[in-house]
Coordinates of C-alpha atoms in Angstrom, one line a residue:
Chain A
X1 CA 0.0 0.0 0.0
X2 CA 3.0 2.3 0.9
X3 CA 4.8 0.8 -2.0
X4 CA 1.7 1.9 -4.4
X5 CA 1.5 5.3 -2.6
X6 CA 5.3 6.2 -3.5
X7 CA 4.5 6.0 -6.9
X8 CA 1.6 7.1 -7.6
X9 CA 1.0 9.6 -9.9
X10 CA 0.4 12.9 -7.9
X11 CA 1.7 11.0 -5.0
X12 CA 2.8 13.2 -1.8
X13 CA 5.9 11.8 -1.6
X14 CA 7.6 15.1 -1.8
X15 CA 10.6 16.4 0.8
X16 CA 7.7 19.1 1.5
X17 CA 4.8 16.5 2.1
X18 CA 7.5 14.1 4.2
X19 CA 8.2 17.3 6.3
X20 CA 4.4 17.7 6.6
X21 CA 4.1 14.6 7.8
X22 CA 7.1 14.8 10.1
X23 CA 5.8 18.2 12.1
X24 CA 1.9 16.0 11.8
X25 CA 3.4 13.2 13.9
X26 CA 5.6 15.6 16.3
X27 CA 2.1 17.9 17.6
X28 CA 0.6 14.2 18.0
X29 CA 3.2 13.3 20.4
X30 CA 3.4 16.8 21.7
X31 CA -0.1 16.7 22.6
X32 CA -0.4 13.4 23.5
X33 CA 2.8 13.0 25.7
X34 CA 4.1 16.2 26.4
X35 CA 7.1 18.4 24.6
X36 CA 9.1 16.8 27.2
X37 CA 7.3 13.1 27.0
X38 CA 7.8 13.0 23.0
X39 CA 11.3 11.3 21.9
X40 CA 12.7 11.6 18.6
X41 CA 11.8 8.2 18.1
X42 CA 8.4 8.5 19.3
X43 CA 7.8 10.7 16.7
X44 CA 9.4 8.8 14.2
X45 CA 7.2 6.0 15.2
X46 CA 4.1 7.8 14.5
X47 CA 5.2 9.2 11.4
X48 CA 5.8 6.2 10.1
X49 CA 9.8 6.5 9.3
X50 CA 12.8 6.1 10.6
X51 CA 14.9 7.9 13.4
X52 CA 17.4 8.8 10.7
X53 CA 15.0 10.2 8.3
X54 CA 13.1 12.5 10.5
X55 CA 16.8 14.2 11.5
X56 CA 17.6 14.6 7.8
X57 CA 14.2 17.3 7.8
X58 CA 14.6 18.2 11.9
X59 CA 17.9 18.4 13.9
X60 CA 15.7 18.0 16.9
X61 CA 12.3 19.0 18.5
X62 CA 12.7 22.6 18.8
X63 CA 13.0 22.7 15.2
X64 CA 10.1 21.2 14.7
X65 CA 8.3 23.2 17.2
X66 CA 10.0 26.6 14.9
X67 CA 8.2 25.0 11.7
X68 CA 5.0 25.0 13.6
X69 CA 5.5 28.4 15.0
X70 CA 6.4 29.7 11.5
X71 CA 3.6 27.8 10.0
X72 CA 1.3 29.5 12.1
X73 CA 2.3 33.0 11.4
X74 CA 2.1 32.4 8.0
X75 CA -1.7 31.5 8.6
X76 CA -1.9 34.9 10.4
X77 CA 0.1 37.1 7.9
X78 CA -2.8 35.9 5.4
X79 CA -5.5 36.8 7.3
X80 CA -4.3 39.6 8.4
X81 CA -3.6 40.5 4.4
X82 CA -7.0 39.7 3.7
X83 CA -7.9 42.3 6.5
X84 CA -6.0 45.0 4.4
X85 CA -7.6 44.3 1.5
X86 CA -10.8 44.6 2.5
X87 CA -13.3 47.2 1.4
X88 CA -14.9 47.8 5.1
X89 CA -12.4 46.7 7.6
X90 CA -14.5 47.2 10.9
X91 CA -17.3 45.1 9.2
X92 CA -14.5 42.4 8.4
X93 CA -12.9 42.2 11.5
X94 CA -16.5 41.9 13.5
X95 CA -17.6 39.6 10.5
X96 CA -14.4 37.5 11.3
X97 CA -15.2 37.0 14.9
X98 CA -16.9 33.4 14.9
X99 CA -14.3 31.9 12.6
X100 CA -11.3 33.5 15.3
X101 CA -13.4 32.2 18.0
X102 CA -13.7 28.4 16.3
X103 CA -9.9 28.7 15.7
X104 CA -9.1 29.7 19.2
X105 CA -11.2 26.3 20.9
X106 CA -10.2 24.2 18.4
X107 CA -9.3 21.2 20.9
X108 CA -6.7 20.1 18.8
X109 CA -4.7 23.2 17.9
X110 CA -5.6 24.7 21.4
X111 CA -4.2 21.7 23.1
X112 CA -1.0 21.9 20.9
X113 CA -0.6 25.4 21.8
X114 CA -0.6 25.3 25.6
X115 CA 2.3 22.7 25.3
X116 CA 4.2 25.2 22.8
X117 CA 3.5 28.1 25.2
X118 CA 4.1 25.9 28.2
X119 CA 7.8 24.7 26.7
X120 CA 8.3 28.8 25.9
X121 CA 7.8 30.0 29.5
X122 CA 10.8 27.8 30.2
X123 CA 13.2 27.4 27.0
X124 CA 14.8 30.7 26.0
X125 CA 14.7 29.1 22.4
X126 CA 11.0 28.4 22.3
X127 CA 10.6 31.7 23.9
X128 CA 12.3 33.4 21.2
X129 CA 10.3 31.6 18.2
X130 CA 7.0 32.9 19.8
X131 CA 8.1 36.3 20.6
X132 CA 9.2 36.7 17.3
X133 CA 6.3 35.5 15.5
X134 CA 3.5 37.9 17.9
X135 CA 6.1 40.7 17.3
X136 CA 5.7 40.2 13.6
X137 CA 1.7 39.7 13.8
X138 CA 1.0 42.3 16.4
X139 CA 3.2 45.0 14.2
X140 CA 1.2 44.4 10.9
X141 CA -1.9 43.8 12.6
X142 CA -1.6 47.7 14.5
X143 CA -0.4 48.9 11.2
X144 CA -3.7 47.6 9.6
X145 CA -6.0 49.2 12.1
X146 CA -4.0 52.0 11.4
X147 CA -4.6 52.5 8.4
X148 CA -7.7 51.6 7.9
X149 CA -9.6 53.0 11.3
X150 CA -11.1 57.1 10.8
X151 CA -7.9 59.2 12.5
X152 CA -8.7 60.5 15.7
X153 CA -9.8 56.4 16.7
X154 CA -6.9 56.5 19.4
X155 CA -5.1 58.8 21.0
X156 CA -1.6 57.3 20.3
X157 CA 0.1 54.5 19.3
X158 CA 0.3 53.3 23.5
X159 CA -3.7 53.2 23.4
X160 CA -3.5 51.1 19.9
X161 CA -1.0 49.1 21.5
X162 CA -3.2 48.7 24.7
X163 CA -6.7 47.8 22.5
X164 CA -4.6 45.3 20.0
X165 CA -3.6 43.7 23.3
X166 CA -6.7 43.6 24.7
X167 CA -8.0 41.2 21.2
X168 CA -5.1 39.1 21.4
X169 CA -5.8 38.2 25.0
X170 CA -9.4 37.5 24.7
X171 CA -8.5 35.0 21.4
X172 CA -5.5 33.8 22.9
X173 CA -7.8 33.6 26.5
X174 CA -10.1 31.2 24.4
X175 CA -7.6 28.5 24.4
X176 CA -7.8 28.3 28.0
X177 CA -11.1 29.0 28.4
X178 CA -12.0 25.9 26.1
X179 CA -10.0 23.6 28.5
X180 CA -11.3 25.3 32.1
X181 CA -14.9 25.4 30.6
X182 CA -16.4 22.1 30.2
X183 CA -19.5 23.9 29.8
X184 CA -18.8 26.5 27.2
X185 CA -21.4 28.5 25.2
X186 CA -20.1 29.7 22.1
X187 CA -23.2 31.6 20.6
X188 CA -23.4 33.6 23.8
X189 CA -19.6 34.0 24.0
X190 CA -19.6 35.3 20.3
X191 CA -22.4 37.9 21.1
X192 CA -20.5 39.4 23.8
X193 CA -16.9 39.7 21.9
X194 CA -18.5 41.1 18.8
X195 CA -20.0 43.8 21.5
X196 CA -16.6 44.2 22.9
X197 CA -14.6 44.3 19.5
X198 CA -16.9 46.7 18.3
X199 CA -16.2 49.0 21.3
X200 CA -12.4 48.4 21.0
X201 CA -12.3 49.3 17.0
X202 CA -14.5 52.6 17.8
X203 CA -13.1 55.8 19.0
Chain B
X1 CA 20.3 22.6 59.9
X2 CA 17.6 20.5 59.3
X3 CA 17.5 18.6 62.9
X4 CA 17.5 22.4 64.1
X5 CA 14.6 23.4 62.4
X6 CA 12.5 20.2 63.1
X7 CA 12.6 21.0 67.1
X8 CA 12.8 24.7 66.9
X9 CA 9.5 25.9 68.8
X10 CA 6.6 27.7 66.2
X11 CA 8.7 25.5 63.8
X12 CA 7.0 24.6 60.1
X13 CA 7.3 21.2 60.7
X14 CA 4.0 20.1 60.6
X15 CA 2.1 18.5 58.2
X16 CA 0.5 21.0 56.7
X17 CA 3.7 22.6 55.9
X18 CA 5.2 19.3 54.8
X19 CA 2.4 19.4 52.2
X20 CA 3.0 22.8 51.4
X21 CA 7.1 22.2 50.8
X22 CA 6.0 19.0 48.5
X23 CA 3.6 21.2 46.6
X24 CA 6.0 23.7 46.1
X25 CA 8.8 21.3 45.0
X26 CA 6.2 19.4 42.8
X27 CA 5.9 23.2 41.0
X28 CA 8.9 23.9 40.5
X29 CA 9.4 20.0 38.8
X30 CA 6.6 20.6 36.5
X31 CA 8.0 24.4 35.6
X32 CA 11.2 23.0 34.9
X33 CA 10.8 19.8 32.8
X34 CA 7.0 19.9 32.2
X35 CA 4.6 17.6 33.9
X36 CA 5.2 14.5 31.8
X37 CA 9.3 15.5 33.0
X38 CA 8.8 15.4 36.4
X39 CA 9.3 12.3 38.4
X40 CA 8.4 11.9 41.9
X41 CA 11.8 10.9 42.8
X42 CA 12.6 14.4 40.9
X43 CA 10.3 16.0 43.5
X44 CA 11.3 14.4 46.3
X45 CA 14.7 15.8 45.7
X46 CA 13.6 19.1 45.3
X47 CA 11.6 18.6 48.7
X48 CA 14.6 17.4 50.4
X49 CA 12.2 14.5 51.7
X50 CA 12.2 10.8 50.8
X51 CA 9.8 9.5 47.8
X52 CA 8.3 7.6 50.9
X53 CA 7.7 10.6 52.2
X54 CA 6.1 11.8 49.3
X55 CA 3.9 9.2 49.1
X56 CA 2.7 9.7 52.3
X57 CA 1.1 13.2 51.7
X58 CA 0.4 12.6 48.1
X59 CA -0.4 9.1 46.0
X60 CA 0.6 10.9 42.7
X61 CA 1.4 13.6 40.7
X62 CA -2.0 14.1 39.9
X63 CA -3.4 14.7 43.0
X64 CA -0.2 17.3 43.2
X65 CA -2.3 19.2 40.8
X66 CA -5.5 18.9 42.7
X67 CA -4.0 20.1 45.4
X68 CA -2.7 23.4 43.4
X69 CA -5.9 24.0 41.8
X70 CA -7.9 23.3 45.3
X71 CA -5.8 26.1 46.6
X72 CA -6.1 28.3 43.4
X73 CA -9.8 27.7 43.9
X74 CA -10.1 29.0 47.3
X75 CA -8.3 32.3 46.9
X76 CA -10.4 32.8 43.6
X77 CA -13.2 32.7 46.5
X78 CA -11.9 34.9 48.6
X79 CA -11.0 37.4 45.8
X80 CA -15.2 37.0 45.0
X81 CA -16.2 37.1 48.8
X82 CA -14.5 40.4 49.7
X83 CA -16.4 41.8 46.1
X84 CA -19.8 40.3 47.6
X85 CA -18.7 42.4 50.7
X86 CA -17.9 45.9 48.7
X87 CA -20.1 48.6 49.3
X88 CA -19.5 49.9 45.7
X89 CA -18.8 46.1 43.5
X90 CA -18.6 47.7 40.3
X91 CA -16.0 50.0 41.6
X92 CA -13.9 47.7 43.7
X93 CA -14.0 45.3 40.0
X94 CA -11.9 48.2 38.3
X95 CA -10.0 48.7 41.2
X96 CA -9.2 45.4 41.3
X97 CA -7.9 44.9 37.7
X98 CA -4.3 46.2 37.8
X99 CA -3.9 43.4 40.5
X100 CA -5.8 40.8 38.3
X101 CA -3.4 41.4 35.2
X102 CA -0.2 41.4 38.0
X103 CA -1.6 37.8 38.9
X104 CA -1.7 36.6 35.5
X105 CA 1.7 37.7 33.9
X106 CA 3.6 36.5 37.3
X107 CA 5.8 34.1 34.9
X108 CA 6.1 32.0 37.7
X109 CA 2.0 31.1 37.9
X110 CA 1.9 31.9 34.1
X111 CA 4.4 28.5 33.7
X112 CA 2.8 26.3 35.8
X113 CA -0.4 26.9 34.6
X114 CA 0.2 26.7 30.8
X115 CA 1.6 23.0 32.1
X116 CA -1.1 22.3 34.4
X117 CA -4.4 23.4 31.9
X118 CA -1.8 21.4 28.8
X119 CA -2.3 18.1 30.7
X120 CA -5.7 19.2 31.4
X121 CA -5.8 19.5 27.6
X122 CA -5.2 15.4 27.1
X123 CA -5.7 14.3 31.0
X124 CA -9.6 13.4 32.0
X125 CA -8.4 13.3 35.0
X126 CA -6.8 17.0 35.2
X127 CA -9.2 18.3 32.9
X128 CA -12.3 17.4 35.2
X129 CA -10.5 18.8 38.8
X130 CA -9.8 22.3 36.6
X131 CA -13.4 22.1 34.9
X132 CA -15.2 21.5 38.4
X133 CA -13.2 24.3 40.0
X134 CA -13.6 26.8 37.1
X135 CA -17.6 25.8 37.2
X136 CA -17.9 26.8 40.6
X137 CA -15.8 30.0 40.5
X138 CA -18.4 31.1 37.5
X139 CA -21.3 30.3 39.3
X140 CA -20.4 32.5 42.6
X141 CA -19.3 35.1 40.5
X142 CA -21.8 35.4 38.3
X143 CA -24.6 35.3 41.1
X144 CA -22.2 38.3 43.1
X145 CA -22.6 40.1 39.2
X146 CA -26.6 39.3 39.6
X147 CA -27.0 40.3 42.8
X148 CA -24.7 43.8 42.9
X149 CA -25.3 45.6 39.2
X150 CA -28.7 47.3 38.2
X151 CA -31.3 45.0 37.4
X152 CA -32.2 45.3 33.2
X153 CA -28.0 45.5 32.9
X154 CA -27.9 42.1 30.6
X155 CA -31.2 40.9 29.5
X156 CA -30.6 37.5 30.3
X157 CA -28.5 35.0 31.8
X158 CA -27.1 33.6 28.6
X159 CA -25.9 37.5 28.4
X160 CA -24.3 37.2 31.1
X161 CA -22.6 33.7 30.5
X162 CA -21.0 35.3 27.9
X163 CA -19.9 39.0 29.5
X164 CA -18.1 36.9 32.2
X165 CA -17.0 34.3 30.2
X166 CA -15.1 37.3 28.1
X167 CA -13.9 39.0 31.3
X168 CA -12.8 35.4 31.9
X169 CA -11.1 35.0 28.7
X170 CA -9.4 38.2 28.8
X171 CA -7.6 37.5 32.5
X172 CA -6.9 34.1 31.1
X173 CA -5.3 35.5 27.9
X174 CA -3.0 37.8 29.7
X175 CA -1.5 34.5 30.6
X176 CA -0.2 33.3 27.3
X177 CA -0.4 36.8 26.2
X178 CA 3.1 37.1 28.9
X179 CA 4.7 34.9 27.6
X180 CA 4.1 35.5 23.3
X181 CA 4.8 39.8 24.0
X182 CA 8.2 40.0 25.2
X183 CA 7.2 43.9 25.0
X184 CA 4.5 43.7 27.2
X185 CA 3.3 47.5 28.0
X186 CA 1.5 46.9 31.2
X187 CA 0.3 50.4 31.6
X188 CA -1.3 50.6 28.4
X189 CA -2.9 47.3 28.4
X190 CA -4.2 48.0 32.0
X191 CA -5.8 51.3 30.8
X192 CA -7.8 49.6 28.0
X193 CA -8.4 46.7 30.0
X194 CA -10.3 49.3 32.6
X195 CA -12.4 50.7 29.6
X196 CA -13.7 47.2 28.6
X197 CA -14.2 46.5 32.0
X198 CA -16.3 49.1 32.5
X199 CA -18.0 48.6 29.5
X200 CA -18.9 44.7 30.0
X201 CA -20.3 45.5 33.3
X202 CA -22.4 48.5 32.3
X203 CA -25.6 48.1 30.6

């Protein structure tokens, strides 16, 4: 079945597709065992290859961890471009809400996150990869609502900086909030943020 | 030293205090190599105690973690009691928020927690000791929210599910949002925090 696979027309036997793969086993384990619980060959296991092949894409896990870091702020560059281009802005952002909120509780990705976040607050290395990437977002993001809001929407860039940070906590506050709420209600918890972004993208 | 301190009178020796140093050593463990990291022979070391000794106060490293989230849960009470006791509430709430972001971005608590709500993430176990006590801190805090603001302030309780799930989300979000900003402006993000405050708990 493999054997078929590998050459198949079309087949996703590419170095990108093997690296996919690779970075698809690791958040398994990640999630599953911890950043600290997951072995190199654990995850080679799971992906289905061996030890030596996975360190021909990754020299070890915080690589792997960087990919999915810089995976994800690819994700956020493009919606955040899609933002720019948009003919109402405000209207975008609010109409955006649901989707950020469904992103956010995702139990998957939110699990996979708190072990990221959790290895950051103690490796100077993970550390780094994050900060870098929210630097990046939060930067274009301001510069969006910058552009885009009427002038006079803030007083200065210290108040943009305070209201952007406000949005990133309640998305980012989601993750958690999907875990410590076993009884969450997502209609009534959109409502309320669509209220509050509102507020926070008025003057 | 320690033979000293074991017959010193008013001496912390007890063992309440025993159960306090394990809980203490067990949080360090988990901030340092993650939860699935630590050992108990790891945390005995850091206790200076035998693993015997361990396993006399605690059976495992889960019900380490029910003991930190039992005593995260009562001074979460405490914090709501002395609101229910405020002659003004809604003015002691914005008083109260510069403390409430100080408590989140402590990067010691930020740490632990990212590790404690990750292996709540893929833990029943964990996941239904942080569910219970985040249930009950809603429920007294909402019902303080019912009881002190203006009748007609949300039209129903679904409403207010989702203002305090929000207010909820946002403390929660400072969390990760400590670790991701390594330019965290805590001025800035404390004055917008008090405007949203204000807002969610005005009609």
């Amino acid at each position: 079945m493999a054997g078929k696979e590998m050459h198949a027309a079309g087949s996703p036997c590419c170095a990108d597709s093997r690296r996919e793969q690779v970075i698809k086993a690791a958040a398994d384990c990640f999630r599953q065992h911890g950043f600290h619980g997951a072995g190199m060959a654990g995850i080679a296991r799971e992906a289905g290859m061996s030890v030596g092949h996975i360190y021909h894409y990754f020299a070890n896990k915080e690589a792997i961890i960087a990919a999915i870091v810089q995976r994800d702020l690819a994700d956020m560059l493009e919606k955040i471009a899609a933002f720019e281009a948009a003919e109402d802005v405000f209207r975008h952002l609010l109409d955006c809400v649901d989707e950020g909120v469904e992103m956010s509780i995702d139990p998957y990705e939110a699990g996979l996150w708190l072990e990221i976040l959790s290895e950051a607050s103690r490796n100077p290395k993970v550390s780094a990869m994050v900060s870098e990437a929210d630097a990046i977002v939060r930067a274009r993001f301001r510069n969006m609502l910058r552009n885009a809001l009427q002038t006079g929407w803030v007083q200065d860039e210290r108040e943009l900086n305070g209201r952007v940070e406000i949005i990133s906590a309640i998305f980012d506050g989601l993750i958690i909030r999907s875990v410590r709420n076993d009884d969450f209600d997502k209609e009534a918890i959109m409502r309320s943020l669509k209220m509050v972004m509102q507020y926070l993208l008025s003057a």
